[in-house]
Coordinates of C-alpha atoms in Angstrom, one line a residue:
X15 CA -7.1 17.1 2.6
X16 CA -7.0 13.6 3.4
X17 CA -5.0 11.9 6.7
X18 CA -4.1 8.2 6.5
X19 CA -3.0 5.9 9.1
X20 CA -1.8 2.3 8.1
X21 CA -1.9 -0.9 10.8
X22 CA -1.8 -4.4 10.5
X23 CA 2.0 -4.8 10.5
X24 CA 4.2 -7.3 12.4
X25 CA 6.7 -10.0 12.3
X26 CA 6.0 -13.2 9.8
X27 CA 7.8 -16.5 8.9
X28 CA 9.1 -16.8 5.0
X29 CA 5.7 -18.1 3.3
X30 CA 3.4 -16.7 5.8
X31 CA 0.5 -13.8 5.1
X32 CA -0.5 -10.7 6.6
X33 CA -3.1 -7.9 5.5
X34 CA -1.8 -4.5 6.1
X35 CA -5.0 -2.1 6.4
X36 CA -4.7 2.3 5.7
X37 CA -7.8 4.2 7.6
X38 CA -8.5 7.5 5.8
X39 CA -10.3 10.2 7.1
X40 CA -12.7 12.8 5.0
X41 CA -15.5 12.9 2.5
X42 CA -13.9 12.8 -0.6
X43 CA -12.0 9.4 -0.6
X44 CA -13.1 8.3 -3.6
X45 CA -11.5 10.8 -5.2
X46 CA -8.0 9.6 -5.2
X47 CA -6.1 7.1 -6.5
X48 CA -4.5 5.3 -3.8
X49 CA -1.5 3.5 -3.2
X50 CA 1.1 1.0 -1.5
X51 CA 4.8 1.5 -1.3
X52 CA 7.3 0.3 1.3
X53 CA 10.5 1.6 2.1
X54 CA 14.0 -0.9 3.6
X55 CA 17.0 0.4 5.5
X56 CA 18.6 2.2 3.1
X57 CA 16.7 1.9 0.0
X58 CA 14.5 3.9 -1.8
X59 CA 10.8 4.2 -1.7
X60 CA 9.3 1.6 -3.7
X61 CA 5.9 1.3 -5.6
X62 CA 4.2 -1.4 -4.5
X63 CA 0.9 -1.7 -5.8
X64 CA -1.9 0.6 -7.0
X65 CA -5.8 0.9 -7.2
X66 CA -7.8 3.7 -9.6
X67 CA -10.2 5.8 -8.0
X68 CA -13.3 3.2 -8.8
X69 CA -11.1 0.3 -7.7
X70 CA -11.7 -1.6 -11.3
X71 CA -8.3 -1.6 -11.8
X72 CA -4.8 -2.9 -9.8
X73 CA -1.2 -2.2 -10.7
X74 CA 1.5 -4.1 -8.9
X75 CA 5.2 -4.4 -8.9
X76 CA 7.1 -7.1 -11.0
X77 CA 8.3 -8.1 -7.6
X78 CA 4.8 -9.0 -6.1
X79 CA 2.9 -9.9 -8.4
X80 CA 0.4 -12.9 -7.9
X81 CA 1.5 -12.9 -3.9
X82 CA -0.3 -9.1 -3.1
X83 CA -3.3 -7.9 -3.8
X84 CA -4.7 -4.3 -3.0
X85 CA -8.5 -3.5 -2.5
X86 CA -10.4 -0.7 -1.6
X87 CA -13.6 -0.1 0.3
X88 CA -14.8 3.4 -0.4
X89 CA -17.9 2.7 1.9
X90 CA -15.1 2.3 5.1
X91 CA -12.7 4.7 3.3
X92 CA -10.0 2.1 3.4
X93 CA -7.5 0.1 1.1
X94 CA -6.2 -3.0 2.0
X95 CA -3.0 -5.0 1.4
X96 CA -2.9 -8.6 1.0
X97 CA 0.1 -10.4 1.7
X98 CA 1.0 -13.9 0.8
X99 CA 3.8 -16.0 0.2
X100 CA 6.2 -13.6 1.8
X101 CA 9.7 -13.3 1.7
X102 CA 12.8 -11.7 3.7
X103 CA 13.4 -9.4 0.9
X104 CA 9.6 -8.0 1.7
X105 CA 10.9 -7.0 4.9
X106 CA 10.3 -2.9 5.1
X107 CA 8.1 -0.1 6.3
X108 CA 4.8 0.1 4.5
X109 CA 2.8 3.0 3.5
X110 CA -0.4 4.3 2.2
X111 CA -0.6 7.4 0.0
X112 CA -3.5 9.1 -1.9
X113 CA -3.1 10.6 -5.4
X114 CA -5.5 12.8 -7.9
X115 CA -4.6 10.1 -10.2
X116 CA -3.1 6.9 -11.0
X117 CA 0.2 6.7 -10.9
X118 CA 3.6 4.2 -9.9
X119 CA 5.5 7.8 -9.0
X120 CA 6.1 8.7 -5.3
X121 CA 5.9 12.4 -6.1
X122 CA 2.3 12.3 -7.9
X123 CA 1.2 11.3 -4.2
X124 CA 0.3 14.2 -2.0
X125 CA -1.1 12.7 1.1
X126 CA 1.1 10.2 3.2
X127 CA 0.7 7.2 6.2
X128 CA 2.9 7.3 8.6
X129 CA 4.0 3.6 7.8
X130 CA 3.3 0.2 9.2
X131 CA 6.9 -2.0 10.0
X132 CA 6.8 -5.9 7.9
X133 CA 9.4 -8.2 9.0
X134 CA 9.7 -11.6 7.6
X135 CA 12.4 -13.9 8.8
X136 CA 12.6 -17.2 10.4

């Protein structure tokens, strides 16, 4: 079992940055996969961004690509999401979710944030 709780969201001008951080509780952190998605009125959950088990490798959507970047600090048990160089169409509710391996699928994830809100608009 592993309980995740994401902060670090708020309200940002286009072409700002913000870090988004996910807290995770238990032993066995570095046994999962973890990763970002975010979610818009409406919309579907989306796959942000991803980090293996070791953190040696990052996966990120076509859509943020060279403006986010996701680490993780097994020592802390937290993952981190850097924002830069955001946009309106970024605006959404942000989550953290843990998986027993890497993947871009919401269903592979078993354990769930309750979601941090981005807004960006001017």
């Amino acid at each position: 079992q592993v309980q995740l709780v994401e902060s670090g969201g708020g309200l940002v001008q286009p072409g700002g940055s913000l870090r988004l951080s996910c807290a995770a509780s238990g032993r066995t952190f570095s046994s999962y996969a973890l990763g970002w998605f975010r979610q818009a009125p409406g919309k579907d959950r989306e796959f942000v961004a991803g980090i293996s088990m070791s953190g040696t490798n990052t996966y990120y959507a076509d859509s943020v690509k060279g403006r986010f970047t996701i680490s993780r600090d097994n020592a802390k048990n937290t993952v981190d999401l850097k924002m830069k160089s955001l946009k309106p169409e970024d605006t959404a509710v942000y989550f953290c979710a843990a998986s027993d391996h890497t993947t871009v699928l919401a269903t592979a994830y078993d354990y769930w944030g309750q979601g941090t809100q981005v807004t960006v608009s001017s």
